[in-house]
CSV table of C-alpha atoms and ligand atoms in Angstrom, one decimal:
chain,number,residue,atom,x,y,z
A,257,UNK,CA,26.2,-39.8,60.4
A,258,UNK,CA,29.3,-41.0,58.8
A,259,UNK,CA,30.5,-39.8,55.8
A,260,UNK,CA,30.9,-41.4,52.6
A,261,UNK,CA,33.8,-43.2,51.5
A,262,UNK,CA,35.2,-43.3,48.4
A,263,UNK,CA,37.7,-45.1,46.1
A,264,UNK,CA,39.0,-42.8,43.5
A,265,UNK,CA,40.9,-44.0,40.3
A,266,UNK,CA,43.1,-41.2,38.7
A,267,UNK,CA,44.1,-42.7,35.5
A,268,UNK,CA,46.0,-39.1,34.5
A,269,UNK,CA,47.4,-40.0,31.0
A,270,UNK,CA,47.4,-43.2,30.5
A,271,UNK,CA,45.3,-45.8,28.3
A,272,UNK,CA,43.5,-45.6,25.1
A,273,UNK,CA,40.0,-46.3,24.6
A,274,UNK,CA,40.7,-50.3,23.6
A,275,UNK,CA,42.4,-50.4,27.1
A,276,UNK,CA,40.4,-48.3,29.5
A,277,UNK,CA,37.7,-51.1,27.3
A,278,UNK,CA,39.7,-54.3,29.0
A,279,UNK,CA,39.8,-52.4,32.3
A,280,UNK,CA,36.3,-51.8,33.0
A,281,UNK,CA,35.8,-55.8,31.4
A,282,UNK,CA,37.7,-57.0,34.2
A,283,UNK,CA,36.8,-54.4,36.7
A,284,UNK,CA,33.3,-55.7,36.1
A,285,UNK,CA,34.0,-58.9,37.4
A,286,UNK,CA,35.2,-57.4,41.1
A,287,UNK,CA,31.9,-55.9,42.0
A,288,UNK,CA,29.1,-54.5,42.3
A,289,UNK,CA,30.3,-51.8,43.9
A,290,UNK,CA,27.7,-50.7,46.1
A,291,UNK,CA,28.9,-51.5,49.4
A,292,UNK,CA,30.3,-48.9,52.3
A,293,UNK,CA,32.6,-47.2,49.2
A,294,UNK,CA,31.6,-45.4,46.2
A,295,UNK,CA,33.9,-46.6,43.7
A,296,UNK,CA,34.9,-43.4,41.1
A,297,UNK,CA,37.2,-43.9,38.0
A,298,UNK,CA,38.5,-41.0,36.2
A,299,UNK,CA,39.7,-41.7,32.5
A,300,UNK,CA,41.5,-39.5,30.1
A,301,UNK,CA,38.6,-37.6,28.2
A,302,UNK,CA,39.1,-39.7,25.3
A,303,UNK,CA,37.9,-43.0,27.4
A,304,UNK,CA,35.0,-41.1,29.1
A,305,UNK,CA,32.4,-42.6,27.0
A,306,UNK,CA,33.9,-46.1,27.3
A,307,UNK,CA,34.6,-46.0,31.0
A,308,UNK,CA,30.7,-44.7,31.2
A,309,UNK,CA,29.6,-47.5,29.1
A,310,UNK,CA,31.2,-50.4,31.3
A,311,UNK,CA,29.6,-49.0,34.4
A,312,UNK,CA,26.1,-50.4,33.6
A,313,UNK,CA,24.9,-51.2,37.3
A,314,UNK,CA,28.3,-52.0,38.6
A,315,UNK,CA,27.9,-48.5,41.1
A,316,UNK,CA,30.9,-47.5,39.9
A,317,UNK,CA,30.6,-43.3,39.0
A,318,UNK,CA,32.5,-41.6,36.1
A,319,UNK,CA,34.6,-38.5,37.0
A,320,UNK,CA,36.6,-36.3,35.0
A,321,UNK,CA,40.9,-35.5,35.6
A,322,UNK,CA,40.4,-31.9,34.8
A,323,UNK,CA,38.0,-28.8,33.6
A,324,UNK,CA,37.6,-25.2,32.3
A,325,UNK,CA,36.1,-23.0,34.2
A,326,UNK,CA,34.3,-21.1,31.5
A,327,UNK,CA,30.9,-22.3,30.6
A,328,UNK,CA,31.9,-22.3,26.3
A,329,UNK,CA,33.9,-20.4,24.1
A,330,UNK,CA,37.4,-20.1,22.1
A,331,UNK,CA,39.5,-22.1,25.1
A,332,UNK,CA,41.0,-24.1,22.4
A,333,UNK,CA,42.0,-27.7,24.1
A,334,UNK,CA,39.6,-27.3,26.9
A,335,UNK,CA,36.8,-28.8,28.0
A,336,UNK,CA,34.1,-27.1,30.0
A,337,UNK,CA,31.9,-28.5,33.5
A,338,UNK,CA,28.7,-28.8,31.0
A,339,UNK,CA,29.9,-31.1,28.2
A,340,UNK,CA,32.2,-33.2,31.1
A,341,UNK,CA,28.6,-33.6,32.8
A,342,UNK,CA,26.6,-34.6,29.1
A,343,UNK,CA,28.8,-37.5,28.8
A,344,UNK,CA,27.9,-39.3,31.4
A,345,UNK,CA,30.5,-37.5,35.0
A,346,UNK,CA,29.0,-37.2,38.1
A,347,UNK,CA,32.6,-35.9,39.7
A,348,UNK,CA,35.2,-34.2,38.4
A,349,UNK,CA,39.1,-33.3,39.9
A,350,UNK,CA,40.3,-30.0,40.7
A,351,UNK,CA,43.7,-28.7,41.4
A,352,UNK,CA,45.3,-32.0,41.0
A,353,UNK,CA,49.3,-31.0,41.9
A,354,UNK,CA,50.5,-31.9,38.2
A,355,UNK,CA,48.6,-29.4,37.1
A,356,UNK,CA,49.4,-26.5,39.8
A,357,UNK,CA,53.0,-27.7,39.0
A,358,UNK,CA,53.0,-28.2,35.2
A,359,UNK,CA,50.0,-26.2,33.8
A,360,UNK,CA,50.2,-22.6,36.2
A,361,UNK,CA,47.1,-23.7,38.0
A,362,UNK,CA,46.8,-21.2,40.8
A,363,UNK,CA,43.9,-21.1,44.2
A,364,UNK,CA,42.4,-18.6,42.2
A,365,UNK,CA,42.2,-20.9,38.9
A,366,UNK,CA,41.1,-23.7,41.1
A,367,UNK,CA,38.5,-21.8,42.6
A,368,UNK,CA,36.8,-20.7,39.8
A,369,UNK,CA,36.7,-24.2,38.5
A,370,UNK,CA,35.3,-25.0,41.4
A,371,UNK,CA,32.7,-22.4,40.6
A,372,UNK,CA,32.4,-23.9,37.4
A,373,UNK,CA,31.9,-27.9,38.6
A,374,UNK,CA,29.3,-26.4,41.2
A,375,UNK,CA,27.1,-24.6,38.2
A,376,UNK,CA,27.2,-28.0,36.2
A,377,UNK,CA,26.1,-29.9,39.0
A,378,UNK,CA,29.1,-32.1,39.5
A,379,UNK,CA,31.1,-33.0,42.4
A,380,UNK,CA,34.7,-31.6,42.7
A,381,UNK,CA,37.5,-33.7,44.0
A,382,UNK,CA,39.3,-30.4,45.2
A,383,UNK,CA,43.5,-31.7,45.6
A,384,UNK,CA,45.9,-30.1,47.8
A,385,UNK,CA,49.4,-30.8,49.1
A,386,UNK,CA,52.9,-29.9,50.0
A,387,UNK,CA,55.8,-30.5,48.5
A,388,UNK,CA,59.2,-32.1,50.2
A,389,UNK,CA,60.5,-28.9,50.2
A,390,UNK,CA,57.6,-26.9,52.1
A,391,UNK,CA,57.2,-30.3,54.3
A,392,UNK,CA,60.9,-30.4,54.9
A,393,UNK,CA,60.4,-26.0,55.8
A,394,UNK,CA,57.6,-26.8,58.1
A,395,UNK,CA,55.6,-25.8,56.0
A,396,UNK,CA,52.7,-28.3,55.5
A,397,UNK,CA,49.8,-27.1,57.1
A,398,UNK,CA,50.2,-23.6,56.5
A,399,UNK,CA,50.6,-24.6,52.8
A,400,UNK,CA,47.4,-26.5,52.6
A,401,UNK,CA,45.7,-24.5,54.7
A,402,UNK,CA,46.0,-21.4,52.1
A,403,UNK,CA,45.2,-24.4,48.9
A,404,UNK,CA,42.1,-25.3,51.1
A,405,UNK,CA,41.0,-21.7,51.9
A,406,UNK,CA,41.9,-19.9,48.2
A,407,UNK,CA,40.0,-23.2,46.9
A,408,UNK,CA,36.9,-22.8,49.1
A,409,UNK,CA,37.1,-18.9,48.7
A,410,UNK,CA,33.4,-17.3,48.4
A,411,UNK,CA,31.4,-20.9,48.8
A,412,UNK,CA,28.9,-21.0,51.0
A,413,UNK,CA,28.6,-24.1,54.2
A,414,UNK,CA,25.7,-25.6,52.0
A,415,UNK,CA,27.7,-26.1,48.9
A,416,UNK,CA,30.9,-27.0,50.7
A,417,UNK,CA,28.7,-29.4,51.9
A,418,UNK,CA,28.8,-31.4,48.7
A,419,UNK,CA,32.8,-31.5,47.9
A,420,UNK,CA,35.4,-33.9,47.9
A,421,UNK,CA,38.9,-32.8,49.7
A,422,UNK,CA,41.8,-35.3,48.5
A,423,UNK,CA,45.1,-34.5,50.3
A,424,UNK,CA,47.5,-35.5,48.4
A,425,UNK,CA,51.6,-34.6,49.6
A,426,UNK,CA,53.6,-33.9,46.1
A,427,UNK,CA,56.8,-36.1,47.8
A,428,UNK,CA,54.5,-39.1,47.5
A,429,UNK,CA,52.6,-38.8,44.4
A,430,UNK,CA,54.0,-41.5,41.8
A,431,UNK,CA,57.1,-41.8,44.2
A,432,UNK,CA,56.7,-45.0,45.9
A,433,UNK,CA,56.9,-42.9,49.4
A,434,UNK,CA,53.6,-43.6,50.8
A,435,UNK,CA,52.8,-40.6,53.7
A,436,UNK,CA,53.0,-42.7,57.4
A,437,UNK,CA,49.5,-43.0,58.7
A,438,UNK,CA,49.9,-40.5,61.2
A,439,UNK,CA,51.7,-38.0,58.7
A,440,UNK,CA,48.3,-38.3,56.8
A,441,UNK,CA,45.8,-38.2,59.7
A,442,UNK,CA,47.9,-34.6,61.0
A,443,UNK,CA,47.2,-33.1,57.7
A,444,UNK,CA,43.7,-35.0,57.3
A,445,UNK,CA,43.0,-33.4,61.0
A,446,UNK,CA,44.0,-29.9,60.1
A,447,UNK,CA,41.6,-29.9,56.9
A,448,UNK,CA,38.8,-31.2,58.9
A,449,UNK,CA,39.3,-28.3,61.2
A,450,UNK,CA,38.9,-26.0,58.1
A,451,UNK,CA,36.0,-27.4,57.1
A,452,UNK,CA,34.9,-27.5,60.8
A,453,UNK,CA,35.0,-23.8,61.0
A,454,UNK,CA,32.4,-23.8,58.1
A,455,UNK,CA,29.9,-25.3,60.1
A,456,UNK,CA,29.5,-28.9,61.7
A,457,UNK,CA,28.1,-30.3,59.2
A,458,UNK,CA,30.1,-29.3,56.7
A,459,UNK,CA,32.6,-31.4,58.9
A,460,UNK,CA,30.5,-34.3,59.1
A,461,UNK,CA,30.1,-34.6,55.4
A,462,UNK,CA,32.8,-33.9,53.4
A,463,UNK,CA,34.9,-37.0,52.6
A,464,UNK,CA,38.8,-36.4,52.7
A,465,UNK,CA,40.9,-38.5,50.8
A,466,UNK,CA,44.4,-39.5,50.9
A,467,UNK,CA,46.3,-39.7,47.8
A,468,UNK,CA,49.9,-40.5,47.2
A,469,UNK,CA,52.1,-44.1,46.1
A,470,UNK,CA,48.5,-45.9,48.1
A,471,UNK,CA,48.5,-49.5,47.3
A,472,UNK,CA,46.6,-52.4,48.4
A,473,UNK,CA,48.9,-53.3,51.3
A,474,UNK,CA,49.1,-49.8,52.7
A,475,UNK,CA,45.2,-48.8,52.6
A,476,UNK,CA,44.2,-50.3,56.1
A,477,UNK,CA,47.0,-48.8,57.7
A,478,UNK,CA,46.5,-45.2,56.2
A,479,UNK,CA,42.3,-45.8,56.9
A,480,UNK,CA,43.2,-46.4,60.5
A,481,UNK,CA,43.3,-42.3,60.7
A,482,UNK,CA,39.9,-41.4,61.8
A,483,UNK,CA,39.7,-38.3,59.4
A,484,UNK,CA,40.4,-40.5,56.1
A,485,UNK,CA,37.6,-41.4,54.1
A,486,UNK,CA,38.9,-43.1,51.0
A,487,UNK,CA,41.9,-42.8,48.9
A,488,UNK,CA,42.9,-40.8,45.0
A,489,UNK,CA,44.8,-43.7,43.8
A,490,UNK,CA,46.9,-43.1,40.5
A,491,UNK,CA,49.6,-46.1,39.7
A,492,UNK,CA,48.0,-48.6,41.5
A,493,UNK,CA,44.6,-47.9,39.9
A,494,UNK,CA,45.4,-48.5,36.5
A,495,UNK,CA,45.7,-52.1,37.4
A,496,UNK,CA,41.9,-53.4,37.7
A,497,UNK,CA,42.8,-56.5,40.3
A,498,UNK,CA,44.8,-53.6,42.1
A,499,UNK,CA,42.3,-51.2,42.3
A,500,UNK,CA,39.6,-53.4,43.2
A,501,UNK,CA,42.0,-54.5,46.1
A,502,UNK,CA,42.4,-51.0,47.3
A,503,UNK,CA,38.9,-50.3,46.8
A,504,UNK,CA,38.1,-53.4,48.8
A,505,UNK,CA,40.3,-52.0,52.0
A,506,UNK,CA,38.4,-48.8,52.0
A,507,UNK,CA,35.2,-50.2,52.0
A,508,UNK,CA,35.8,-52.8,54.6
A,509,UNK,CA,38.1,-50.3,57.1
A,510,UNK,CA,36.9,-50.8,60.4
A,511,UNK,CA,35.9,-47.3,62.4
B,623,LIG,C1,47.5,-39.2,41.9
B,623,LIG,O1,47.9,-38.9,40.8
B,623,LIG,O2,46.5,-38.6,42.3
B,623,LIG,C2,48.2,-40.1,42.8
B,623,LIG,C3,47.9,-40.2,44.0
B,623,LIG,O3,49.2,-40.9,42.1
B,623,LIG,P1,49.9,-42.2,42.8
B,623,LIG,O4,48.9,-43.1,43.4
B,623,LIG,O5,50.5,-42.9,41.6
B,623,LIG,O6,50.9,-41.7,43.7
């Protein structure tokens, strides 16, 4: 069985609704996207309902940057797993490292969104990575290993079975410093092994992306690494010709 691929756009904080609008217009015109890769784009709440509106029967899905892990109440600002899964998401992105870095998010904050995402019935895009200074400390798998663990932390093989993993190194996030291939297949090796001590299956299942300064002329390369199985694309997925290209690579990497 080989696992699904998928082409992630994390739009983070960029576009209003008339844009994310002109995106998905154009975006339109590079598919249907129902090939080898599923296609994902995740807006700024504010654009979810237009992003969901342009998607029609391109294949494209609708996922969500960020939630709350309770199910309602006085969380003023947030937005819970329920209401992201009414308008229209089908996955949603968890622990993204902006938000460990600038927002306190912890494993254990993770973990119970992931909780949260699970109840709702989406699918979490769980994000982990080191940053320059742990890489540069030697400290990369042990640090991803413990953001994969604290993440996964009381779920059972069946419902691990249904996650997304996105490694994503901080040093290359928005940097322009893509990770080498085989920097990204090591780490890409170590979380299959995690999720191979799960079971299997859980293995054979659960895609794990790469994210980090990926752009159309560095996807094939990075897909060369047997245990990558699409990308989390910010920058170069706010650019519809762009992200179609990347999207494009993913699908069509040979294995
Ligand atoms: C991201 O924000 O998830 C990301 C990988 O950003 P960029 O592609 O811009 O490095």
């Amino acid at each position: 069985m080989s696992r699904q691929r998928i082409a992630a756009a994390n739009w983070k904080m960029y576009k209003t609704r008339s844009q994310a609008k002109t995106f998905m217009d154009a975006f339109a015109k590079t598919g249907p996207w129902t090939g080898a890769a599923k296609v994902v784009v995740c807006p700024p709440f504010t654009s979810l309902d237009v992003v969901g509106a342009g998607l029609g029967a391109s294949g494209v899905a609708l996922g969500a940057q960020d939630c709350h892990w309770e199910t309602e109440g006085a969380f003023t600002g947030e937005v819970a797993t329920a209401m992201l899964k009414d308008a229209g998401c089908t996955y949603v992105i968890v622990g993204h490292s902006e938000r460990r870095k600038l927002f306190g998010e912890t494993d254990e904050t993770v973990n119970k969104k992931l909780q949260a995402a699970v109840k709702a019935g989406l699918i979490p895009i769980l994000c982990v990575g080191e940053t320059l200074q742990e890489r540069d400390a030697g400290k990369t798998e042990s640090v991803v290993r413990t953001q994969v663990t604290g993440g996964l932390a009381g779920f059972d093989a069946a419902t691990v079975k249904g996650f997304v993993i996105a490694y994503e190194p901080v040093w290359a996030i928005g940097t322009g410093k893509v990770a080498t291939p085989q920097q990204a297949q090591e780490v890409h090796a170590v979380i299959r092994k995690l999720l191979a001590d799960r079971g299997p299956e859980v293995a054979a299942a659960v895609p794990v992306l790469y994210g980090g300064s990926v752009k159309a002329d560095n996807i094939a390369a990075l897909m060369a690494g047997p245990d990558l199985d699409g990308g989390l694309v910010g920058g170069a997925a706010l650019d519809p010709v762009s992200f179609a290209a990347i999207a494009k690579g993913i699908q069509e990497a040979q294995r």
